Coordinates of C-alpha atoms in Angstrom, one line a residue:
X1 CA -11.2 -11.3 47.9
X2 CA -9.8 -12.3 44.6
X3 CA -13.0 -12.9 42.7
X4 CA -11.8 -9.6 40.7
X5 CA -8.6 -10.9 39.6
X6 CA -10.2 -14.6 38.8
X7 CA -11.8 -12.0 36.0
X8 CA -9.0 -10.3 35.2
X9 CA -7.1 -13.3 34.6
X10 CA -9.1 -15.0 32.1
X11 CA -9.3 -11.6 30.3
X12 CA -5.6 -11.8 29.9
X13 CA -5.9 -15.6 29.2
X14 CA -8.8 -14.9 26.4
X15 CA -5.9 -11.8 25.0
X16 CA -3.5 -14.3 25.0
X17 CA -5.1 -17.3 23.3
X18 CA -6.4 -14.5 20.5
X19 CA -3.1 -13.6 20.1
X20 CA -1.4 -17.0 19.6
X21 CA -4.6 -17.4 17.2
X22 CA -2.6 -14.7 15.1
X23 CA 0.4 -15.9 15.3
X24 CA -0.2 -19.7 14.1
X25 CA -1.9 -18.2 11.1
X26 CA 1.2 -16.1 9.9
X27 CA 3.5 -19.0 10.7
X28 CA 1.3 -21.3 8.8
X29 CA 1.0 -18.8 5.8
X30 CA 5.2 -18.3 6.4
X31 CA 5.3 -19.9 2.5
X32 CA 2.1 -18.0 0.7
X33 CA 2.6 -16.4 -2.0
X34 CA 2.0 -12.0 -1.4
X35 CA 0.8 -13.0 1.9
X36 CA 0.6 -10.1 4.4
X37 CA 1.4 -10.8 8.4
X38 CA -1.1 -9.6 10.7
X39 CA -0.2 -8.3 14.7
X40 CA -2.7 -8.3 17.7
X41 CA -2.3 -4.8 19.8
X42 CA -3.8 -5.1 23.2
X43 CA -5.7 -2.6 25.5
X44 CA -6.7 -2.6 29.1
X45 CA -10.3 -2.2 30.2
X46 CA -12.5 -0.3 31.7
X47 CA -11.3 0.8 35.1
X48 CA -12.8 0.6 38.8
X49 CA -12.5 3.7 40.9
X50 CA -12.2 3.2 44.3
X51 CA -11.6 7.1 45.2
X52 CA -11.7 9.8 43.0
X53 CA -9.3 12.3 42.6
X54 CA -9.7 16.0 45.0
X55 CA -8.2 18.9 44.0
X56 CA -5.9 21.0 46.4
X57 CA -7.9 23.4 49.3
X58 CA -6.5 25.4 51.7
X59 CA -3.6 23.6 53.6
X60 CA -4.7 20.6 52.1
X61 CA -3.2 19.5 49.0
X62 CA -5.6 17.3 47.5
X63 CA -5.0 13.6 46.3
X64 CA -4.9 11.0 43.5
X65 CA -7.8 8.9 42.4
X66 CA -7.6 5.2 43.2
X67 CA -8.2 3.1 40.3
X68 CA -7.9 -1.1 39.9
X69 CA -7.7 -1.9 36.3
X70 CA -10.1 -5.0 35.3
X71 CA -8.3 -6.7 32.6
X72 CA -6.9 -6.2 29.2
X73 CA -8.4 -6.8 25.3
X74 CA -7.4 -7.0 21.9
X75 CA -7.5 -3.7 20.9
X76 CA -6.8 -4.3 17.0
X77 CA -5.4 -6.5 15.1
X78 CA -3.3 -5.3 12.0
X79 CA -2.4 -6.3 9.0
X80 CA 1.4 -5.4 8.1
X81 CA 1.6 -3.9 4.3
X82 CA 5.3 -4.1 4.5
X83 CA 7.1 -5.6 1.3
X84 CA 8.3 -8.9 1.0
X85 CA 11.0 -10.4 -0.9
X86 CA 11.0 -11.2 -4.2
X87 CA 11.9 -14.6 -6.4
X88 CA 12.7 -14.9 -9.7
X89 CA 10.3 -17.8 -11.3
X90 CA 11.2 -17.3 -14.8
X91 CA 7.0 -17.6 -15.8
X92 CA 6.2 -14.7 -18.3
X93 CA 2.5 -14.6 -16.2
X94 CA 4.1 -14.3 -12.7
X95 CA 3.8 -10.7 -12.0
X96 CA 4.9 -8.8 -8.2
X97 CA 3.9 -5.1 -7.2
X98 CA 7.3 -3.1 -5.8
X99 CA 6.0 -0.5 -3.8
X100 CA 2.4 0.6 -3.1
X101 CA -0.8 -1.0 -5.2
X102 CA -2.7 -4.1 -5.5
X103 CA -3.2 -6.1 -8.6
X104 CA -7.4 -6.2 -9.3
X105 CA -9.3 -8.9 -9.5
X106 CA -12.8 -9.1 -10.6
X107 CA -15.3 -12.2 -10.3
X108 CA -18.1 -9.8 -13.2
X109 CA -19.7 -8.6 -10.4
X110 CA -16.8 -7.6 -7.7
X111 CA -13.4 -6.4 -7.5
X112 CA -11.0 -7.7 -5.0
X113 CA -7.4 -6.9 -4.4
X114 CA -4.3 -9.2 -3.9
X115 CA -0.4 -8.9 -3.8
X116 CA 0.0 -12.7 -5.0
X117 CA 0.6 -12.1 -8.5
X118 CA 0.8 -16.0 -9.6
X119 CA -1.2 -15.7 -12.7
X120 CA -2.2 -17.6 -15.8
X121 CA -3.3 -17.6 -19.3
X122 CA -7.0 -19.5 -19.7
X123 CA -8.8 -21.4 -22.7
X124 CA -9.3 -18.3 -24.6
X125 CA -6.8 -16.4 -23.8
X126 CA -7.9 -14.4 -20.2
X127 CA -5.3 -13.6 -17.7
X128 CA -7.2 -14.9 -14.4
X129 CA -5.8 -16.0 -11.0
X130 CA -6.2 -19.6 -11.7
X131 CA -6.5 -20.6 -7.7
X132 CA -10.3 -18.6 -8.1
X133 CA -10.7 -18.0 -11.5
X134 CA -10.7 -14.4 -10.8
X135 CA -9.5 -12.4 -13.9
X136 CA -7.1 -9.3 -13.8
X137 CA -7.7 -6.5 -14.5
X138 CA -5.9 -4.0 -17.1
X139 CA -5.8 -1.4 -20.1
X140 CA -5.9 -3.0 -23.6
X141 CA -4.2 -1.2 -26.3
X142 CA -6.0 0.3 -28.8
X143 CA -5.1 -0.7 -32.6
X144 CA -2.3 2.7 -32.8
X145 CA -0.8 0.8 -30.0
X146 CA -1.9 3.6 -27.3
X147 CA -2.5 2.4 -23.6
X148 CA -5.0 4.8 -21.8
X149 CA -5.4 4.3 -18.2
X150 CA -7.7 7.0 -17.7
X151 CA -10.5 4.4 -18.8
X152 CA -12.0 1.9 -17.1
X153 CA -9.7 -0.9 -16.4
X154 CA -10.9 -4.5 -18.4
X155 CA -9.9 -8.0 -18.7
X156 CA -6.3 -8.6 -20.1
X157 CA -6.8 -10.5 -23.3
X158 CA -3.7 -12.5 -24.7
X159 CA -4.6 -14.5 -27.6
X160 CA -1.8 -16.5 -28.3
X161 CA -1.5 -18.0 -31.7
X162 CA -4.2 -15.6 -33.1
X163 CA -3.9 -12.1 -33.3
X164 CA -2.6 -11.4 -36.9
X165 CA -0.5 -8.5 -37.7
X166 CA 0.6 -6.5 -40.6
X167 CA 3.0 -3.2 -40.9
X168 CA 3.0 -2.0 -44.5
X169 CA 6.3 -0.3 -45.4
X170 CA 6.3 3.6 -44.6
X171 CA 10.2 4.0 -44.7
X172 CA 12.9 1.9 -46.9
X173 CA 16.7 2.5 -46.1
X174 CA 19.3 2.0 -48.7
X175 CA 23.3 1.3 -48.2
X176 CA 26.0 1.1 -50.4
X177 CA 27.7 3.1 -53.3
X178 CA 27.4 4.5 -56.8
X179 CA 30.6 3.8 -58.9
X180 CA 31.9 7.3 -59.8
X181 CA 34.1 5.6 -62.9
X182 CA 31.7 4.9 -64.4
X183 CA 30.5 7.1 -67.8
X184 CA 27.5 9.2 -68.0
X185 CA 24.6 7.2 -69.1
X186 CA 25.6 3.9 -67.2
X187 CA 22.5 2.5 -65.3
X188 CA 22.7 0.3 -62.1
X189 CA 19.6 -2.1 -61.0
X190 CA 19.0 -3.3 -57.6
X191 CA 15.2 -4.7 -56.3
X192 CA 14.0 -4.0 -53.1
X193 CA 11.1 -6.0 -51.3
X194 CA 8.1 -3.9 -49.8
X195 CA 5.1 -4.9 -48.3
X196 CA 1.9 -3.9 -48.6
X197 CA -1.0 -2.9 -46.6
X198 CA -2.1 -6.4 -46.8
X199 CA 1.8 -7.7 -45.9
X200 CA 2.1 -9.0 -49.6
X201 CA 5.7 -8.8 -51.0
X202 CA 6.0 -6.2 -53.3
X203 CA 9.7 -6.5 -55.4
X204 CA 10.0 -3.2 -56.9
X205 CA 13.0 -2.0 -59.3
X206 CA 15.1 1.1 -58.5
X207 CA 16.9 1.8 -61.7
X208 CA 20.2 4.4 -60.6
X209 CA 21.2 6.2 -64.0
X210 CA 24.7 8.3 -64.0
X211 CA 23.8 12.1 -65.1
X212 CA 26.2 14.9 -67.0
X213 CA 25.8 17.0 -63.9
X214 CA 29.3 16.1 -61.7
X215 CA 28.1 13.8 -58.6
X216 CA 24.3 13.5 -59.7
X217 CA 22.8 9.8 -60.0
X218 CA 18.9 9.7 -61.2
X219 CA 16.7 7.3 -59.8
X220 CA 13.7 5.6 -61.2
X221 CA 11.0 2.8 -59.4
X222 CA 9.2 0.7 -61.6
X223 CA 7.8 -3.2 -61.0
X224 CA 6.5 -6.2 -62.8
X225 CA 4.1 -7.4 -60.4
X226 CA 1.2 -8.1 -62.0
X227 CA -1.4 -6.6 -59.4
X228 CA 0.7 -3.4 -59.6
X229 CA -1.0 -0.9 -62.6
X230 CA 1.3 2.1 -61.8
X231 CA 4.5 3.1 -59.9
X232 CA 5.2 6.7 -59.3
X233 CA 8.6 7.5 -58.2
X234 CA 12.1 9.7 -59.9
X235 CA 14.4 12.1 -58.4
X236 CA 18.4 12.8 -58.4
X237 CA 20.7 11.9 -55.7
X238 CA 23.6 14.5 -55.2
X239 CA 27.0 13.5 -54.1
X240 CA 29.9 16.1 -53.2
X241 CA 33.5 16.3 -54.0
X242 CA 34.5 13.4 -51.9
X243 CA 32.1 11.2 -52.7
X244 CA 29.2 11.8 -49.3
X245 CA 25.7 12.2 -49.6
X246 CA 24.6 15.6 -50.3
X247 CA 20.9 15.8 -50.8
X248 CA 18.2 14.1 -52.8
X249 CA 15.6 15.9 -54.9
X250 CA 12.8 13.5 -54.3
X251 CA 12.7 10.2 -52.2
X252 CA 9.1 8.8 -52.2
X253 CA 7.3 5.9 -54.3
X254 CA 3.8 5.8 -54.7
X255 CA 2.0 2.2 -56.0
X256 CA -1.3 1.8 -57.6
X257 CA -2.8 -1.5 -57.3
X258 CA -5.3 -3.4 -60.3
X259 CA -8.7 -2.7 -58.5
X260 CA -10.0 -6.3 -59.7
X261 CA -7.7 -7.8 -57.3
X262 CA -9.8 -10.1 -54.8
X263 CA -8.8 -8.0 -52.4
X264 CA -7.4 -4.5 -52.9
X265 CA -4.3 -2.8 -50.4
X266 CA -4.7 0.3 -49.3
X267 CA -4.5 2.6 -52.9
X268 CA -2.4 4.7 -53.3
X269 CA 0.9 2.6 -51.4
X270 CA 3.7 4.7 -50.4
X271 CA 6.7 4.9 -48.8
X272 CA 10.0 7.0 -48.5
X273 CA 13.5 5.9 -49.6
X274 CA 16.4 7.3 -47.7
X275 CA 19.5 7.7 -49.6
X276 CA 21.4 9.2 -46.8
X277 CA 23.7 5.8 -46.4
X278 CA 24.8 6.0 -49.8
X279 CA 28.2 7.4 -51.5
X280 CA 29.6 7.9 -54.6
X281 CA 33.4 6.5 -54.4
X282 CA 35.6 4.8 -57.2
X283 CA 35.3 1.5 -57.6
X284 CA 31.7 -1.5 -58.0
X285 CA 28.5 0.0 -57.4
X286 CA 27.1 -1.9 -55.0
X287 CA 23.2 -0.4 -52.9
X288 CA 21.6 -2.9 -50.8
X289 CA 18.4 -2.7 -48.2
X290 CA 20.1 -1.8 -45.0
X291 CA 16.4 -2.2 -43.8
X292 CA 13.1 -1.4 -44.6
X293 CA 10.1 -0.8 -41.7
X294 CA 7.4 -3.3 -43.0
X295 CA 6.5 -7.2 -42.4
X296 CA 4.3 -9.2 -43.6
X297 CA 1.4 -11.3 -41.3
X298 CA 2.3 -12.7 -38.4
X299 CA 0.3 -14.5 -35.8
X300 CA 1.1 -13.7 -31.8
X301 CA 3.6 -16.1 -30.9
X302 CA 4.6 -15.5 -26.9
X303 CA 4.2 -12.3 -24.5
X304 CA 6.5 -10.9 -21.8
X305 CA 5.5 -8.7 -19.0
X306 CA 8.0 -6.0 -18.1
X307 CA 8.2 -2.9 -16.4
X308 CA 5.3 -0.8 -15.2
X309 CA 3.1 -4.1 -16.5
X310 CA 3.6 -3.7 -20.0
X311 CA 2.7 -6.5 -22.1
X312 CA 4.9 -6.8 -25.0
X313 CA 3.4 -9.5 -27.6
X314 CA 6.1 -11.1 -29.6
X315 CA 4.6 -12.0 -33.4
X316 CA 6.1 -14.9 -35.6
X317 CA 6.8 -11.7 -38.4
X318 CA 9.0 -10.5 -36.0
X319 CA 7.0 -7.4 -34.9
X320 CA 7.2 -6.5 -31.0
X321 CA 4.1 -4.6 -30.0
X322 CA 2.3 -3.1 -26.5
X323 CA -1.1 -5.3 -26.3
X324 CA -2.0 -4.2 -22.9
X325 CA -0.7 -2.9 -18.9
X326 CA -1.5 -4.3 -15.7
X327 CA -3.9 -2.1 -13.3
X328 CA -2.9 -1.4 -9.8
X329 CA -4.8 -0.2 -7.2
X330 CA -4.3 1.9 -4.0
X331 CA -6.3 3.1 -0.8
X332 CA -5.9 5.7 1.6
X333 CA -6.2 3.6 4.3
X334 CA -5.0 -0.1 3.0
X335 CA -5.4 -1.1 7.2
X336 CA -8.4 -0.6 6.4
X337 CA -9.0 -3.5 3.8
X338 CA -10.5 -6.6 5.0
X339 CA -9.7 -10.7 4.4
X340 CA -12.0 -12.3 1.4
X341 CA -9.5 -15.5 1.6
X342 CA -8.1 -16.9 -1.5
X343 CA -4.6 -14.0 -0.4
X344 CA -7.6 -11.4 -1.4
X345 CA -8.3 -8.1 -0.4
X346 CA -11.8 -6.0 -0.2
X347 CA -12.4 -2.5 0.5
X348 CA -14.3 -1.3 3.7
X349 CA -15.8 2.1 4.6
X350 CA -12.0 2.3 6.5
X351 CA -10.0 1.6 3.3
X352 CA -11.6 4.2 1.6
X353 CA -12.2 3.9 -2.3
X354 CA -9.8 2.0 -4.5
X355 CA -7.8 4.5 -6.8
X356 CA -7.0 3.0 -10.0
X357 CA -4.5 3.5 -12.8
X358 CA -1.4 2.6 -14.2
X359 CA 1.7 1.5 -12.1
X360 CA 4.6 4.1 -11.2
X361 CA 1.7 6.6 -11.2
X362 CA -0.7 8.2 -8.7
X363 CA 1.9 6.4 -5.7
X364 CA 1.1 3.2 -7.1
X365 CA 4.0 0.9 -7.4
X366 CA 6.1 -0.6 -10.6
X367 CA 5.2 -4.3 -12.0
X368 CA 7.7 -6.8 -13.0
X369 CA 7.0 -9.8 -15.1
X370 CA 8.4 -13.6 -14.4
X371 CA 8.8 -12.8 -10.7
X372 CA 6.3 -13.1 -7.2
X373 CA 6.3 -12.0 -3.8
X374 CA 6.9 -13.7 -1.2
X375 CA 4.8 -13.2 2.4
X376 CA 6.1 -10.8 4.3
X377 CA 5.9 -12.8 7.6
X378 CA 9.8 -13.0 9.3
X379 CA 9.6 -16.8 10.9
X380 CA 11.8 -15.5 13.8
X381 CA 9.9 -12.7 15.1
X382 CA 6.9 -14.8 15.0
X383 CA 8.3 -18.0 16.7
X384 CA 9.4 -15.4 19.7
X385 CA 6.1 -14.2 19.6
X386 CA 4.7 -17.2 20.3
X387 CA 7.1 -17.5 22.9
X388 CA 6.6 -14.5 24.8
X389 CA 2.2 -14.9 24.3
X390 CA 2.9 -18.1 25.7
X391 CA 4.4 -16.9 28.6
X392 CA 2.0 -14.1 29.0
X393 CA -0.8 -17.1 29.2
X394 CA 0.8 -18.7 31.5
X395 CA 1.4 -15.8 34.0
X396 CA -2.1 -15.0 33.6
X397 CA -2.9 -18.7 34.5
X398 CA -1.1 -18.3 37.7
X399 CA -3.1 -15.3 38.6
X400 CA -6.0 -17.4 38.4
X401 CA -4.4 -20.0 40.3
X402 CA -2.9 -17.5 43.0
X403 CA -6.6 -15.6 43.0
X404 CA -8.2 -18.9 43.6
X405 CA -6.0 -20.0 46.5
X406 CA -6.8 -17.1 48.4
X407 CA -10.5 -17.1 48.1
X408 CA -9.9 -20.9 49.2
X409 CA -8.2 -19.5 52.3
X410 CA -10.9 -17.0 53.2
X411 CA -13.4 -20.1 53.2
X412 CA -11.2 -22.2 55.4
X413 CA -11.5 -19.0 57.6
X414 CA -15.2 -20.5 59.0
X415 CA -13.6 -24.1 60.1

């Protein structure tokens, strides 16, 4: 008498203890950054029959099976995927997931996945987790700029203060106006700075002369720049009656370079002029550069992350350009994953494969830059778990304690 639910007992005590096990470790990981809380699900155990059941026969109708239960086990213990809260941290590296995905991680020999996005540049310029030296894994531009997540994913290379950039000019825009008091014959002058395939100034001349035609200006290019052999470029700008643009019968310049130079642009140079902005009203001609599309060279000077894990580089020419996007991955089954430590994931036979691409695709999740994630474990449901597996130990202590007196009385039965 009571030797079964001495057993039974310290099944529920073992539960218990496993349980509080689980508990301490999301409390004490209540502050980690992309942490994900884990909860213990219990089971009962085998059972003893006593009876079985009979089935009904004749005037008899039968009965129930007569079962004692011999305890309970953990029957899993799951990890909650549920999103935590997010803080602004102002770092340009710190990087959370919204939604589904995992950022990847990759030691050169295996990938692992993690939420905790608190990243950092290295040495030479290596986005890596810097807690395990671990480095994340992306899609590098190409040199067109283009981002193709249908590769393999690689290591996210940000080489500050190296990197040089050029963007020769394809397209100059022109503002202002044409005097229309002027007399036929009367030539205006204004220089406009290019640049090269090499981002080497180029000041070329555009020479406006006043035609016989009503409301026609022609236009001429020309340069002294010494490395410049021949420039290529005339046409007529066309005004109407009060003075607008009207059309332009050529609006492209061509450059040949000296081909002694030490180094030699790309031959021919061209570009387009829009005269669009221009107009032909009384009073000072007056044409300026509204803008033109080239820069010269310009080393990367700073990067910012933003959303779906683009990284923007910021050059010291000015130019903004895509160098790279963040990976993400996702699993079928992400219960499935298991613990590497270090807030790491790997993938099991129960996760399934990783699937991975580009964020706010495939159900993967957007990326922002400069913020993390905090863990996802609530402090008050946890300290009431505690509370209530606490309780649940000690109940199952008593049992013991109950179970124990009894057999004690059934051996004081012999004095």
């Amino acid at each position: 008498m009571g030797g079964t639910a001495i057993y039974t007992g310290v099944t529920g005590l073992l539960a218990h203890q496993r349980r509080l096990d689980v508990v301490a470790n999301n409390i004490a990981n209540v502050n980690t950054t992309g942490y994900r809380g884990s909860r213990v699900q219990f089971q009962d155990l085998f059972s003893q029959t006593l009876q079985g059941a009979t089935a009904p026969e004749g005037d008899y109708g039968g009965s129930n099976g007569k079962q004692v239960g011999l305890g309970t086990a953990v029957g899993s213990i799951d990890v909650d995927h549920s999103q935590g809260s997010l803080i602004t941290t102002g770092v340009a590296s710190d990087l959370a997931v919204q939604g589904n995905g995992f950022f990847v991680l990759t030691d050169g020999a295996l990938k692992y996945y993690t939420r905790d996005g608190s990243f950092q540049l290295n040495a030479v310029g290596v986005l890596i987790d810097p807690a395990t030296g671990m480095r994340v894994q992306g899609y590098m531009a190409d040199a067109t700029g283009v981002i193709d997540g249908t590769l393999a994913p690689t290591d996210i290379v940000i080489p500050i203060g190296a990197n040089p950039i050029v963007e020769p000019t394809e397209n100059v825009i022109l503002i202002g106006n044409l005097s229309s008091d002027v007399a036929v014959g009367t030539t205006f002058e204004r220089t406009v700075t290019v640049y090269d395939s090499l981002g080497t100034p180029r000041d070329i001349q555009l020479t406006f002369t006043k035609l016989a035609t009503d409301g026609e200006w022609q236009w001429d290019a020309a340069s002294s720049d010494s490395a410049i052999t021949t420039v290529t470029g005339t046409g007529t700008v066309a005004f109407d009656a009060n003075g607008g643009f009207l059309s332009a019968s050529a609006a492209s310049v061509s450059i040949a370079f000296d081909p002694t130079l030490p180094a030699v642009p790309t031959d021919p140079f061209q570009f387009a002029i829009d005269f669009n902005a221009l107009s032909q009203l009384s009073g000072d001609s007056d044409v300026t550069l509204s803008s033109q599309d080239g820069f010269e060279l310009g080393m990367l000077e700073s990067y910012s992350i933003g959303g779906n894990g683009v990284i923007n580089g910021v050059f010291t020419n000015g130019l903004v350009r895509e160098l790279g996007q963040i990976a993400l991955a996702s699993f079928n089954n992400v219960g499935g994953l298991a613990r590497a430590g270090d807030n790491m994931f790997m993938q099991t036979a129960s996760s399934g494969l990783a699937n991975l691409g580009l964020p706010n695709s495939g159900g993967r999740g957007d990326v922002s830059g400069g913020v993390l994630e905090q863990s996802n474990v609530d402090l008050g449901t946890e300290l009431s778990n505690m509370i209530v597996t606490q309780r649940g130990f000690q109940a199952n202590a008593r049992t013991i304690t109950t179970a124990d007196n009894m057999l004690q009385e059934t051996v004081n039965l012999v004095r």
